[in-house]
Tab-separated table of C-alpha atoms in Angstrom:
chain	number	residue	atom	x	y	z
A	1	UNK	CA	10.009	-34.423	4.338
A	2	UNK	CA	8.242	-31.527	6.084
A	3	UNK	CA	4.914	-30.382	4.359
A	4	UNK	CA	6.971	-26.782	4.491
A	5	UNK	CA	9.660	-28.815	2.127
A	6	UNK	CA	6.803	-30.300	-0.165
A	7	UNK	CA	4.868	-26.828	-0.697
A	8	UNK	CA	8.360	-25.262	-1.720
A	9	UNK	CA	9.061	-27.673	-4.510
A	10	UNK	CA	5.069	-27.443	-6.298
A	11	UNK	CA	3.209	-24.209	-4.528
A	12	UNK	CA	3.763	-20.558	-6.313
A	13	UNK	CA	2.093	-18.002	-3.155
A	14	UNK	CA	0.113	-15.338	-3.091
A	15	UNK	CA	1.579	-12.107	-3.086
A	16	UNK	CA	4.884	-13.567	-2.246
A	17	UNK	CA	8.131	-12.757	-3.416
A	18	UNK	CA	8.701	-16.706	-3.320
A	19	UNK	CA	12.940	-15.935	-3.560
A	20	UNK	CA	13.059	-14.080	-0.331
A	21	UNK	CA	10.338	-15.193	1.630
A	22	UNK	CA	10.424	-17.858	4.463
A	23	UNK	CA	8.788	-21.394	4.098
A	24	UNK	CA	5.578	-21.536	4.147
A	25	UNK	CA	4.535	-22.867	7.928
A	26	UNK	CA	1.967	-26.145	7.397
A	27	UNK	CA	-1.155	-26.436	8.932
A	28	UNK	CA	-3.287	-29.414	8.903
A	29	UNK	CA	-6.220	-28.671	11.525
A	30	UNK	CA	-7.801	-26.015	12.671
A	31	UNK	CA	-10.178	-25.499	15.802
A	32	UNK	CA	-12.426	-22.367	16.947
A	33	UNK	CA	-10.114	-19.329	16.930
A	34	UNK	CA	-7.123	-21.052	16.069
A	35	UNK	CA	-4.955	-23.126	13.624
A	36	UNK	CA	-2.529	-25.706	14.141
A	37	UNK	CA	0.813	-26.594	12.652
A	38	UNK	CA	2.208	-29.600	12.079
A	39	UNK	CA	4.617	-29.848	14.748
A	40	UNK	CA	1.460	-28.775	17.024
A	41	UNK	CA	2.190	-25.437	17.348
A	42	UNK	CA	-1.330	-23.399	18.042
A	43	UNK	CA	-1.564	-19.901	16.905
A	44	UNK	CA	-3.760	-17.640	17.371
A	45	UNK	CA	-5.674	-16.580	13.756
A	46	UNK	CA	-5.764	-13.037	14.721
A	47	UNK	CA	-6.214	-11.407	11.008
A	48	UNK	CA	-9.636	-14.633	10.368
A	49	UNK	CA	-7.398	-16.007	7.538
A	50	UNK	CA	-7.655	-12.877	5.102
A	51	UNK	CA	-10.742	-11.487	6.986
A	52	UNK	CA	-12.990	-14.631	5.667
A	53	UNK	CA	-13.368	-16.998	8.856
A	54	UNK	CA	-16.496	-15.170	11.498
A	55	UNK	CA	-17.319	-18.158	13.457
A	56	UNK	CA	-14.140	-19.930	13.700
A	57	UNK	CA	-11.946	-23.195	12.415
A	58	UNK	CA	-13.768	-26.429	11.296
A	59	UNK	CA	-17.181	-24.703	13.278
A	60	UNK	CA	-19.033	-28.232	13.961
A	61	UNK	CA	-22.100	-27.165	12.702
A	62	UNK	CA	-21.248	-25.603	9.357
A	63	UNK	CA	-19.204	-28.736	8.740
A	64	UNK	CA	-22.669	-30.713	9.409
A	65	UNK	CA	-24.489	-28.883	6.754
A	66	UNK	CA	-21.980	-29.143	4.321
A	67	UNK	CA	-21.418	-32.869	4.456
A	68	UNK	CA	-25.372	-33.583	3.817
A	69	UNK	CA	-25.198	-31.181	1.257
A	70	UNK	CA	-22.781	-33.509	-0.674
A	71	UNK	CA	-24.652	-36.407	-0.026
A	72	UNK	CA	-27.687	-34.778	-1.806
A	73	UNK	CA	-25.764	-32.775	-4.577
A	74	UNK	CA	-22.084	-31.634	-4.825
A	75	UNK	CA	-23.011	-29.501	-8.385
A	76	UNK	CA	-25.546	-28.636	-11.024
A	77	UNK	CA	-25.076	-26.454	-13.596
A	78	UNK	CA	-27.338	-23.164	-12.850
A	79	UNK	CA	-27.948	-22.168	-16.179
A	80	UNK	CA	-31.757	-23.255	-17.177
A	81	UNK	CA	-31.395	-25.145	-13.618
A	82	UNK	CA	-31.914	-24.139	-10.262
A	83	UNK	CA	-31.612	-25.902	-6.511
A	84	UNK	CA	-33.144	-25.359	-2.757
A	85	UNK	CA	-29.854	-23.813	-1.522
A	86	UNK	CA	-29.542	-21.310	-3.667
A	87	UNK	CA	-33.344	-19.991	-3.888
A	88	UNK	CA	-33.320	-20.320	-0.001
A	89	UNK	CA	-30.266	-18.438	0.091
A	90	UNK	CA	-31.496	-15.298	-1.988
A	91	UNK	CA	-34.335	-15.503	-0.349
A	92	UNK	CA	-33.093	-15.150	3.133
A	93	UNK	CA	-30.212	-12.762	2.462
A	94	UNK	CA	-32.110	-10.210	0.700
A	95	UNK	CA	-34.153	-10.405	3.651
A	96	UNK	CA	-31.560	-8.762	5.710
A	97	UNK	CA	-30.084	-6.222	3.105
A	98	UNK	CA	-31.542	-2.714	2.429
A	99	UNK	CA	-35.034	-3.168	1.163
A	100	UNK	CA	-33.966	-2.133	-2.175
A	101	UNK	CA	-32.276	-5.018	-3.036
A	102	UNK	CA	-34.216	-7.224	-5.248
A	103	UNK	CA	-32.193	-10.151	-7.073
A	104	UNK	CA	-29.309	-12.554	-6.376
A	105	UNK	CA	-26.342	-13.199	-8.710
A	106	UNK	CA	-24.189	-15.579	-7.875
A	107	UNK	CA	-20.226	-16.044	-8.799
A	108	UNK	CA	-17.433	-17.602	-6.651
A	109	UNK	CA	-15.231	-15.115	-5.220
A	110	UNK	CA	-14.616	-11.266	-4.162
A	111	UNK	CA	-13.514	-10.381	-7.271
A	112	UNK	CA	-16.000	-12.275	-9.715
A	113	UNK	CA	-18.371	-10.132	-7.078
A	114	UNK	CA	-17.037	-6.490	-8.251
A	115	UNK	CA	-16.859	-7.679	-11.732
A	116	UNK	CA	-20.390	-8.414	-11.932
A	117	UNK	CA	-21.474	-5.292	-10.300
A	118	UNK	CA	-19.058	-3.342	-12.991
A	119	UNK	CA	-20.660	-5.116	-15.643
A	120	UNK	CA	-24.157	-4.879	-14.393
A	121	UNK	CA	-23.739	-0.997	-14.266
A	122	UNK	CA	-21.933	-0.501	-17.684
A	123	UNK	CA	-24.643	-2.705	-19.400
A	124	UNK	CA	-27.480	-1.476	-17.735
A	125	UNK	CA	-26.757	2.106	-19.727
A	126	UNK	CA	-25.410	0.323	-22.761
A	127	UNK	CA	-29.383	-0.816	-22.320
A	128	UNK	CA	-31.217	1.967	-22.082
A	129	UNK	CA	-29.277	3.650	-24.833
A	130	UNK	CA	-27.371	5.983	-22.872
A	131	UNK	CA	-23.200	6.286	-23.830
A	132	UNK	CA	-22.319	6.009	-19.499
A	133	UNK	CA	-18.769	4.289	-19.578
A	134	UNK	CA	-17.010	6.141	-16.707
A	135	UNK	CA	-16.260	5.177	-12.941
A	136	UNK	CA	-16.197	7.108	-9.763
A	137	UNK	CA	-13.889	5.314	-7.328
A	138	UNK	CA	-11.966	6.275	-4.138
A	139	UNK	CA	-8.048	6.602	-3.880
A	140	UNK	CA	-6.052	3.713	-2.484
A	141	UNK	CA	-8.823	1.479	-2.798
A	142	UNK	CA	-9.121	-1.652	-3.332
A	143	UNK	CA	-11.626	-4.471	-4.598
A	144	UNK	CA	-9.827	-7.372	-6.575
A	145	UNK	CA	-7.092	-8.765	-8.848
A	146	UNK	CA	-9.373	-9.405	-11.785
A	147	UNK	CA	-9.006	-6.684	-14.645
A	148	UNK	CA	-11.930	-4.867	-14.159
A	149	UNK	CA	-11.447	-4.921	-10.191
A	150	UNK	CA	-7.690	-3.822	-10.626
A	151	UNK	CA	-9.345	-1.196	-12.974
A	152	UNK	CA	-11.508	0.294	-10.082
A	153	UNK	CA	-8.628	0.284	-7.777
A	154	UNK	CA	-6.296	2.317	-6.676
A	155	UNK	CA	-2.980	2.260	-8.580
A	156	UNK	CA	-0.247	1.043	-6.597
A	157	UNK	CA	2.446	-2.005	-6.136
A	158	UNK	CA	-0.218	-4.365	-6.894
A	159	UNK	CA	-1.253	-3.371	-10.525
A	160	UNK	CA	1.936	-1.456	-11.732
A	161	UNK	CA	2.673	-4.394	-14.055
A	162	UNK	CA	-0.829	-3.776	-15.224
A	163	UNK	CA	-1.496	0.009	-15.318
A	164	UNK	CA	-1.521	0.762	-19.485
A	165	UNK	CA	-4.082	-2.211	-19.687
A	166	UNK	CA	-7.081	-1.020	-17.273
A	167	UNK	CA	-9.278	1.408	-18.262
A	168	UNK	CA	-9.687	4.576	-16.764
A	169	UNK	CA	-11.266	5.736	-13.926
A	170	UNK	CA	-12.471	8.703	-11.711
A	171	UNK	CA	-10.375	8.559	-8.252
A	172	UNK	CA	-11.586	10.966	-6.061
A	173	UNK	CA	-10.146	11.544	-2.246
A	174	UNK	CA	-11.718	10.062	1.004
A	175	UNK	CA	-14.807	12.474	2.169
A	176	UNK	CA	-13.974	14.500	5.032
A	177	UNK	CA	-15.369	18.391	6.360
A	178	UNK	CA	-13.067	19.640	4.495
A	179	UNK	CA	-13.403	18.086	1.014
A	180	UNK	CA	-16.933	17.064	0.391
A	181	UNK	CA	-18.195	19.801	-1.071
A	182	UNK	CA	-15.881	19.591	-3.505
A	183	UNK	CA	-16.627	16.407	-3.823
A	184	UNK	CA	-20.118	16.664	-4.734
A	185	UNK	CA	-19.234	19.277	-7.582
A	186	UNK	CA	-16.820	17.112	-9.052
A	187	UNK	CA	-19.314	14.299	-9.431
A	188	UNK	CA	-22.260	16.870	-10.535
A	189	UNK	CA	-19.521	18.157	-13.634
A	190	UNK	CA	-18.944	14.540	-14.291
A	191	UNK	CA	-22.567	13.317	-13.543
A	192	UNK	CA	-23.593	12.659	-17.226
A	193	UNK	CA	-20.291	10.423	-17.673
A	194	UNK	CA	-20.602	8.479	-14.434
A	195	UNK	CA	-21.919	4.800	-14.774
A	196	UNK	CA	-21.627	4.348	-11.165
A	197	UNK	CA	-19.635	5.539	-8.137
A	198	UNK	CA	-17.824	1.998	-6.847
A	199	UNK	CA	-16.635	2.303	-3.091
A	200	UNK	CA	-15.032	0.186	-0.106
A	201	UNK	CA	-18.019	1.534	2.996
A	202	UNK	CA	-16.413	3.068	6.047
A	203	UNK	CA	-12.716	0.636	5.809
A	204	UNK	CA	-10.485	0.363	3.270
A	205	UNK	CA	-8.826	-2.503	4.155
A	206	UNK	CA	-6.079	-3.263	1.856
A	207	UNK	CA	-4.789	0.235	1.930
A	208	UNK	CA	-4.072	-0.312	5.844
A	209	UNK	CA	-7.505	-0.178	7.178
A	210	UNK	CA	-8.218	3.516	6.303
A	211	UNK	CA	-11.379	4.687	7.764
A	212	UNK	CA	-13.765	7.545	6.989
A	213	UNK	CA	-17.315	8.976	8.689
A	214	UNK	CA	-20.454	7.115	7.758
A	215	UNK	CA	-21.787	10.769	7.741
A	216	UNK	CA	-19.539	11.424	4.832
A	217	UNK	CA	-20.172	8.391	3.379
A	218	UNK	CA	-23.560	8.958	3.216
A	219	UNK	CA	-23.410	12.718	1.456
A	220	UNK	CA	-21.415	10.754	-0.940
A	221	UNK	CA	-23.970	8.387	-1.625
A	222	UNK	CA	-26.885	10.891	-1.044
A	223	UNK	CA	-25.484	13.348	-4.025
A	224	UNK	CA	-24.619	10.344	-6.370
A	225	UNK	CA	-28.446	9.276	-6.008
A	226	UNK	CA	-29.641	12.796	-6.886
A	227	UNK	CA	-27.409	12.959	-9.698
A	228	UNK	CA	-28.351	9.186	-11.128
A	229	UNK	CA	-25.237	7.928	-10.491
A	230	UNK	CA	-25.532	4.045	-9.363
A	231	UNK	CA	-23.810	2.879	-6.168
A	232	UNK	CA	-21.872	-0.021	-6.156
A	233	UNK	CA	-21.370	-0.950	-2.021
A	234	UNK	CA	-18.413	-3.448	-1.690
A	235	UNK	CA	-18.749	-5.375	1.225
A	236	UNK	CA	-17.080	-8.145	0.469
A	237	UNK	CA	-14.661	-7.310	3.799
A	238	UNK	CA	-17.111	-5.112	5.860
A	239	UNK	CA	-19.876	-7.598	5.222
A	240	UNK	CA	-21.494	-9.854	8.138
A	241	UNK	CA	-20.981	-8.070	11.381
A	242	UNK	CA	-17.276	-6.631	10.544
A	243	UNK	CA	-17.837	-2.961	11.193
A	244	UNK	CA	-20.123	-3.640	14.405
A	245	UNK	CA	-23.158	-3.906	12.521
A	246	UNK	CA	-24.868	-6.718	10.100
A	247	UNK	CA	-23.576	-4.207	7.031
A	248	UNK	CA	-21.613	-1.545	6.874
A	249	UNK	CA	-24.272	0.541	4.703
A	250	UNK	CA	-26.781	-0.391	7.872
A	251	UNK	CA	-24.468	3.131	9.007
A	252	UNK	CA	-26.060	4.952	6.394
A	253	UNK	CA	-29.469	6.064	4.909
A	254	UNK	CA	-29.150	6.318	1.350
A	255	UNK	CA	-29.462	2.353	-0.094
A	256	UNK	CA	-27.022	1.070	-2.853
A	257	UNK	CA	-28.071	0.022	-6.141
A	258	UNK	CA	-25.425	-3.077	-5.949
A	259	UNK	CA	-24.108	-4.551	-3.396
A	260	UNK	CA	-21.076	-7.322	-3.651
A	261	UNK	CA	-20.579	-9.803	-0.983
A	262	UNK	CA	-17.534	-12.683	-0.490
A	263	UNK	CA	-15.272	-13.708	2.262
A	264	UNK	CA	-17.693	-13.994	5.448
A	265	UNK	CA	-20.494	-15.212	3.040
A	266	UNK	CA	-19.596	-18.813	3.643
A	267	UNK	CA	-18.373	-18.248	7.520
A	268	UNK	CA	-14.430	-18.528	5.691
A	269	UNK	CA	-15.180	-22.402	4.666
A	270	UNK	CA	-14.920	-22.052	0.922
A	271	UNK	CA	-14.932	-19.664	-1.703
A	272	UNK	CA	-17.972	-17.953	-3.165
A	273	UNK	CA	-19.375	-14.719	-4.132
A	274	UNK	CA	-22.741	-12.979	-4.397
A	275	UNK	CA	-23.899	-9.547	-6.156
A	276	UNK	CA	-27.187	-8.105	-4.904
A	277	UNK	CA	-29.094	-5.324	-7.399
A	278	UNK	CA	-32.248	-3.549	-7.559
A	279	UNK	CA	-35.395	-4.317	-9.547
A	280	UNK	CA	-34.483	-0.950	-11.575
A	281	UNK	CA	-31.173	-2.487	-12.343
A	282	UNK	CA	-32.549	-6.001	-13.280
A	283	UNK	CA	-35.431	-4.612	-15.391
A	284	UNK	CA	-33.215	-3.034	-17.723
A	285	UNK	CA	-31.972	-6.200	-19.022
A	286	UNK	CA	-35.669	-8.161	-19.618
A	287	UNK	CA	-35.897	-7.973	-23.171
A	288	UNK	CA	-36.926	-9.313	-26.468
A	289	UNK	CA	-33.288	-8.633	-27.717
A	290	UNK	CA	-31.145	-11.133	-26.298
A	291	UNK	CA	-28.267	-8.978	-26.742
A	292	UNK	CA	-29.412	-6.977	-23.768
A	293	UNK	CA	-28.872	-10.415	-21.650
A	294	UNK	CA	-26.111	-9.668	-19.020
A	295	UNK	CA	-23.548	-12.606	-20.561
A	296	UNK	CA	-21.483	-13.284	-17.715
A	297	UNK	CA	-21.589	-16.791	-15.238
A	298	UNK	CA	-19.392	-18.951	-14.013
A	299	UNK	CA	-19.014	-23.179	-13.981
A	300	UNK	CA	-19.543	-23.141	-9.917
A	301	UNK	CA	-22.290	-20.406	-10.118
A	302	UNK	CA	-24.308	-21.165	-7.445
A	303	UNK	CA	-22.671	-24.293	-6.025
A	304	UNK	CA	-25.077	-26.085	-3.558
A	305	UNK	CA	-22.440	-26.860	-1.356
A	306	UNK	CA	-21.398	-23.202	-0.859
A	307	UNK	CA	-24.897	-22.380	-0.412
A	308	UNK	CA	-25.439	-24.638	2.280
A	309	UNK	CA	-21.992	-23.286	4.115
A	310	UNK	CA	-23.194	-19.716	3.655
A	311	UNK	CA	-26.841	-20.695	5.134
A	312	UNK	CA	-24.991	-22.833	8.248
A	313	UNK	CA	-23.156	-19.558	8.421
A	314	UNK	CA	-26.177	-17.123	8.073
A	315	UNK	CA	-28.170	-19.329	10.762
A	316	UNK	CA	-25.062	-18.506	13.098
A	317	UNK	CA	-24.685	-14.745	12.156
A	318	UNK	CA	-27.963	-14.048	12.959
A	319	UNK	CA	-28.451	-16.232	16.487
A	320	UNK	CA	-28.404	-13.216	18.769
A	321	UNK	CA	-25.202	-14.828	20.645
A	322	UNK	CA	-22.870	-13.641	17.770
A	323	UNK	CA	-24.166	-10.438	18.085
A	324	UNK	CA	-23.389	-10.497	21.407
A	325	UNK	CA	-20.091	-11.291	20.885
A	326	UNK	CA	-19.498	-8.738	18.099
A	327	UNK	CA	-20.411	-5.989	20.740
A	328	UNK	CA	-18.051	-7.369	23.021
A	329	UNK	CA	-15.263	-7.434	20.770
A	330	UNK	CA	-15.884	-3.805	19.714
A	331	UNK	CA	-16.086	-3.080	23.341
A	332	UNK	CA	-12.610	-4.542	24.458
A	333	UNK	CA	-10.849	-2.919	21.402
A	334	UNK	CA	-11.723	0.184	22.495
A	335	UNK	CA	-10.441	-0.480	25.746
A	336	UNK	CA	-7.157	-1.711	24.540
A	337	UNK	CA	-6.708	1.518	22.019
A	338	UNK	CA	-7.611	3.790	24.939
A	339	UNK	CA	-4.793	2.088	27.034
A	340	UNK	CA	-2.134	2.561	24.553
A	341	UNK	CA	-3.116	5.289	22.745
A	342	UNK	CA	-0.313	7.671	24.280
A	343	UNK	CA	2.430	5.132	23.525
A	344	UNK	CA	5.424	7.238	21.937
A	345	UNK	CA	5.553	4.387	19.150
A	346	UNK	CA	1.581	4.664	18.250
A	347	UNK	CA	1.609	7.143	15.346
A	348	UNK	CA	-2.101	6.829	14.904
A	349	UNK	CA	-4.652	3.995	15.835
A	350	UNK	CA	-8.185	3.587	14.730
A	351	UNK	CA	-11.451	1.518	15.157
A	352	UNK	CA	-14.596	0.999	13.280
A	353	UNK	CA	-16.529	-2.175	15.101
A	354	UNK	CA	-14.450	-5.278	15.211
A	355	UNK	CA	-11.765	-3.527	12.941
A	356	UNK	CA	-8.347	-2.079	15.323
A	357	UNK	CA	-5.778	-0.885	13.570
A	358	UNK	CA	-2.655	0.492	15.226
A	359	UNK	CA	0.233	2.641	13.166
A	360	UNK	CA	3.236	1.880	14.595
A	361	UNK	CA	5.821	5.342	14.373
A	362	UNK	CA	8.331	4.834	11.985
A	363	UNK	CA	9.317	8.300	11.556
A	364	UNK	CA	8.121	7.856	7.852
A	365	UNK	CA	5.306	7.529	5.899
A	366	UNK	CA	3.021	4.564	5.905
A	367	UNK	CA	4.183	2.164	3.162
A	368	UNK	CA	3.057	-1.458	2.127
A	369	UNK	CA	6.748	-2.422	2.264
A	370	UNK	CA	7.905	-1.297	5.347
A	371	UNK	CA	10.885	-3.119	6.932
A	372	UNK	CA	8.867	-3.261	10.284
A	373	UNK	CA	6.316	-5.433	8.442
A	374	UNK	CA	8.141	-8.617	8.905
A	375	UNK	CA	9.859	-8.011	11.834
A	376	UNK	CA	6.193	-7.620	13.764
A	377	UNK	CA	5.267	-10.405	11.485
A	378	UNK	CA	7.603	-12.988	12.653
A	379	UNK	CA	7.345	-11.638	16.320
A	380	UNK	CA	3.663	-12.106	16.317
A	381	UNK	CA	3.833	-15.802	14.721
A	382	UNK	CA	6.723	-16.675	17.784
A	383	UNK	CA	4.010	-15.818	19.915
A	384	UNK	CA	2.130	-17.840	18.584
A	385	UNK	CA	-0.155	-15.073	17.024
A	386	UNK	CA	-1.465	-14.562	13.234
A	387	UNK	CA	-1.382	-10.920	12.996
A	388	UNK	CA	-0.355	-9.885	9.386
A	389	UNK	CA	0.947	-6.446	9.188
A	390	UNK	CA	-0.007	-4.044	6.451
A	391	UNK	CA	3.530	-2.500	6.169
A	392	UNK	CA	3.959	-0.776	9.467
A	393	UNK	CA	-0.013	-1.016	10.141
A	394	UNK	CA	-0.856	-3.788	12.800
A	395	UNK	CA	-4.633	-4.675	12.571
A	396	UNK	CA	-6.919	-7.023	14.509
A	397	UNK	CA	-9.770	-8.807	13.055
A	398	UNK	CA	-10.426	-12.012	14.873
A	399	UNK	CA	-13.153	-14.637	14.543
A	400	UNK	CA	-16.588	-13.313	16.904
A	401	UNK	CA	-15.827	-17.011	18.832
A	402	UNK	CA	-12.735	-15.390	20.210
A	403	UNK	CA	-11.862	-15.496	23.937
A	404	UNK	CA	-11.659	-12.833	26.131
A	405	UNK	CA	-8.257	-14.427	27.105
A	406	UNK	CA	-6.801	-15.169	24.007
A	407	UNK	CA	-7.833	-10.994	23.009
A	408	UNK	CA	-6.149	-10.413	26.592
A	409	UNK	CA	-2.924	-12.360	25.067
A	410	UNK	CA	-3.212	-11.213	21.742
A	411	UNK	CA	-2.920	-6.990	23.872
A	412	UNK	CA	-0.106	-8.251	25.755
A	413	UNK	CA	2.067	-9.199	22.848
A	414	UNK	CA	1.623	-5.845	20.960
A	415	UNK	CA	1.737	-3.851	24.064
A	416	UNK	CA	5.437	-5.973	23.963
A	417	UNK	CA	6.103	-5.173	20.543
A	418	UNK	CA	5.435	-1.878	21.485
A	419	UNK	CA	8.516	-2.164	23.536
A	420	UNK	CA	11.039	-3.785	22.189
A	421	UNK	CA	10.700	-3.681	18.624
């Protein structure tokens, strides 16, 4: 029996309709930029396995630091207890971020990320006394299946089951010339509500890789400040080198308060999740009163072995190689959107670093659950190539170790889709 054949009789999917979809395809090794099947097949893991993999499959080195790690310890429980990995960690991360960014709080996914940030923000008013209980938030986004991150996301296919149970929030459009003014007046009538203004910087992925000015962003951000309003910076997708730069609020000048990190954190070899803050934000909950203590954790907070992935994965990020290789990537995308941008089936296309996303014409609107979605799907993975549409949106987001030939192959088979589908 196939591994396919075993998965269908035990394995409930991720947003998968599990009647209608195909079997599962079984991979059991994986190598640099790509994955293998087990008949052999190699594809091409074009999307980084949901964004999270930056220096490839298996990366030798990575695997190396996580194997002493277990040797030395697997787990400790990180309340009242603490361990090298994740003090070094902290330590060299907040290195990197905006100077503002004081303390570490660790959790175990993308999700667990946002919710800390959301409960950081609510509490830290709740602390000072001050009634602060709504949340600014951008249409279409975003940031988790957990209740409070469903609750700060857009409302759509995937909370609908969910809607009368999250709590309200403040959805305001993208910025744009247009708009922003608007914008800001909106969040000065609301200013005295606002616990904190909770966006997805530059790309919003999930919504089919929208993208928006860092100029605007930063007015945003800029007016929120004047108006005491916290920022919560998700960069649990833009994070590590996605959007051409180490961060995507290195694009802007106006620092976050918060800042929520997941997916590239460990290089894509095991879940984790990190919230940054500010000494402001941390101060407000040192106390006599213990009920001002921010009650949240987790039983894998902190797990030395993730720490050790994500610092084998830091070391990597920051050897100036991957850089170059991130500016290569960006580089080649361009090219390849300049090449087919006047394609009759191109309805739109768009880039922010190693982000392309291409809008194929459908003589509708963009929608999650376009028909065209697994059509491209399926005609990608006979290619050999993991590209995993966002309805009629096809968007690249490969690994930095990726070839110049396998981007070359990975043009040619969209410019062919562009063709014949």
């Amino acid at each position: 029996m196939s591994l396919s054949e075993r998965d269908l009789r035990v394995i409930w999917h991720p947003y998968t309709q599990m009647q209608t979809a195909q079997p599962p395809i079984g991979i059991v090794r994986g190598e640099g930029t790509c994955v293998f099947d087990e008949d052999g097949k190699r594809y091409i893991d074009a999307v980084s396995s949901w964004w999270v993999n930056i220096h490839g499959h298996s990366h030798p080195y990575i695997a190396q630091k996580v194997a002493e790690q277990l040797l030395k310890l697997e787990h400790v429980i990180f309340a009242g207890f603490t361990h090298p990995g994740a003090v070094e960690l902290a330590e060299r991360l907040l290195a990197i971020l905006p100077g503002n960014q004081k303390k570490a709080f660790y959790s175990d996914n993308g999700s667990t990320a946002i919710e800390v940030a959301i409960k950081m923000c609510l509490q830290y008013w709740h602390n000072k006394g001050e009634q602060r209980t709504k949340i600014l938030a951008f249409k279409n986004a975003y940031h988790g299946d957990t209740f409070g991150a469903m609750s700060v996301s857009g409302r759509s296919a995937f909370t609908a089951a969910f809607d009368s149970l999250l709590f309200e929030v403040e959805f305001i459009d993208l910025p744009t010339d247009d708009n922003i003014e608007n914008l800001k007046s909106q969040i000065s009538d609301l200013k005295s509500q606002l616990a904190c203004f909770i966006f997805e910087p530059l790309v919003q992925g999930s919504a089919g890789m929208i993208m928006y000015e860092a100029r605007h962003l930063e007015a945003l951000m800029a007016h929120c400040k004047g108006e005491g309003v916290l920022l919560i910076d998700d960069e649990v997708f833009t994070g590590f080198g996605r959007t051409g730069k180490p961060f995507a609020c290195n694009h802007v000048q106006t620092q976050p308060d918060i800042m929520c990190f997941s997916k590239g954190l460990t290089g894509g070899t095991m879940a984790f999740g990190l919230t940054t803050c500010t000494q402001q934000i941390y101060d407000a909950f040192l106390s006599d009163d213990k009920m001002k203590t921010l009650f949240h954790g987790h039983s894998y907070t902190a797990n030395p072995v993730a720490c050790a992935a994500s610092l084998a994965s830091l070391d990597l990020f920051l050897d100036p190689a991957t850089q170059q290789s991130i500016d290569r990537i960006v580089a080649r995308h361009r090219a390849f959107a300049e090449k087919i941008k006047g394609h009759q089936r191109i309805a739109n296309y768009r880039q922010t670093g190693t982000i392309l996303a291409l809008e194929w014409q459908t003589g509708g609107n963009t929608s999650y659950f376009s028909g065209l979605r697994d059509k491209l799907y399926h005609f990608f993975l006979d290619k050999g190539i993991i590209l995993r549409p966002l309805g009629n949106i096809v968007y690249i987001l490969p690994p930095y170790c990726i070839t110049d030939a396998e981007l070359d192959y990975i043009y040619s088979a969209i410019e062919e889709a562009l063709d014949t589908i």
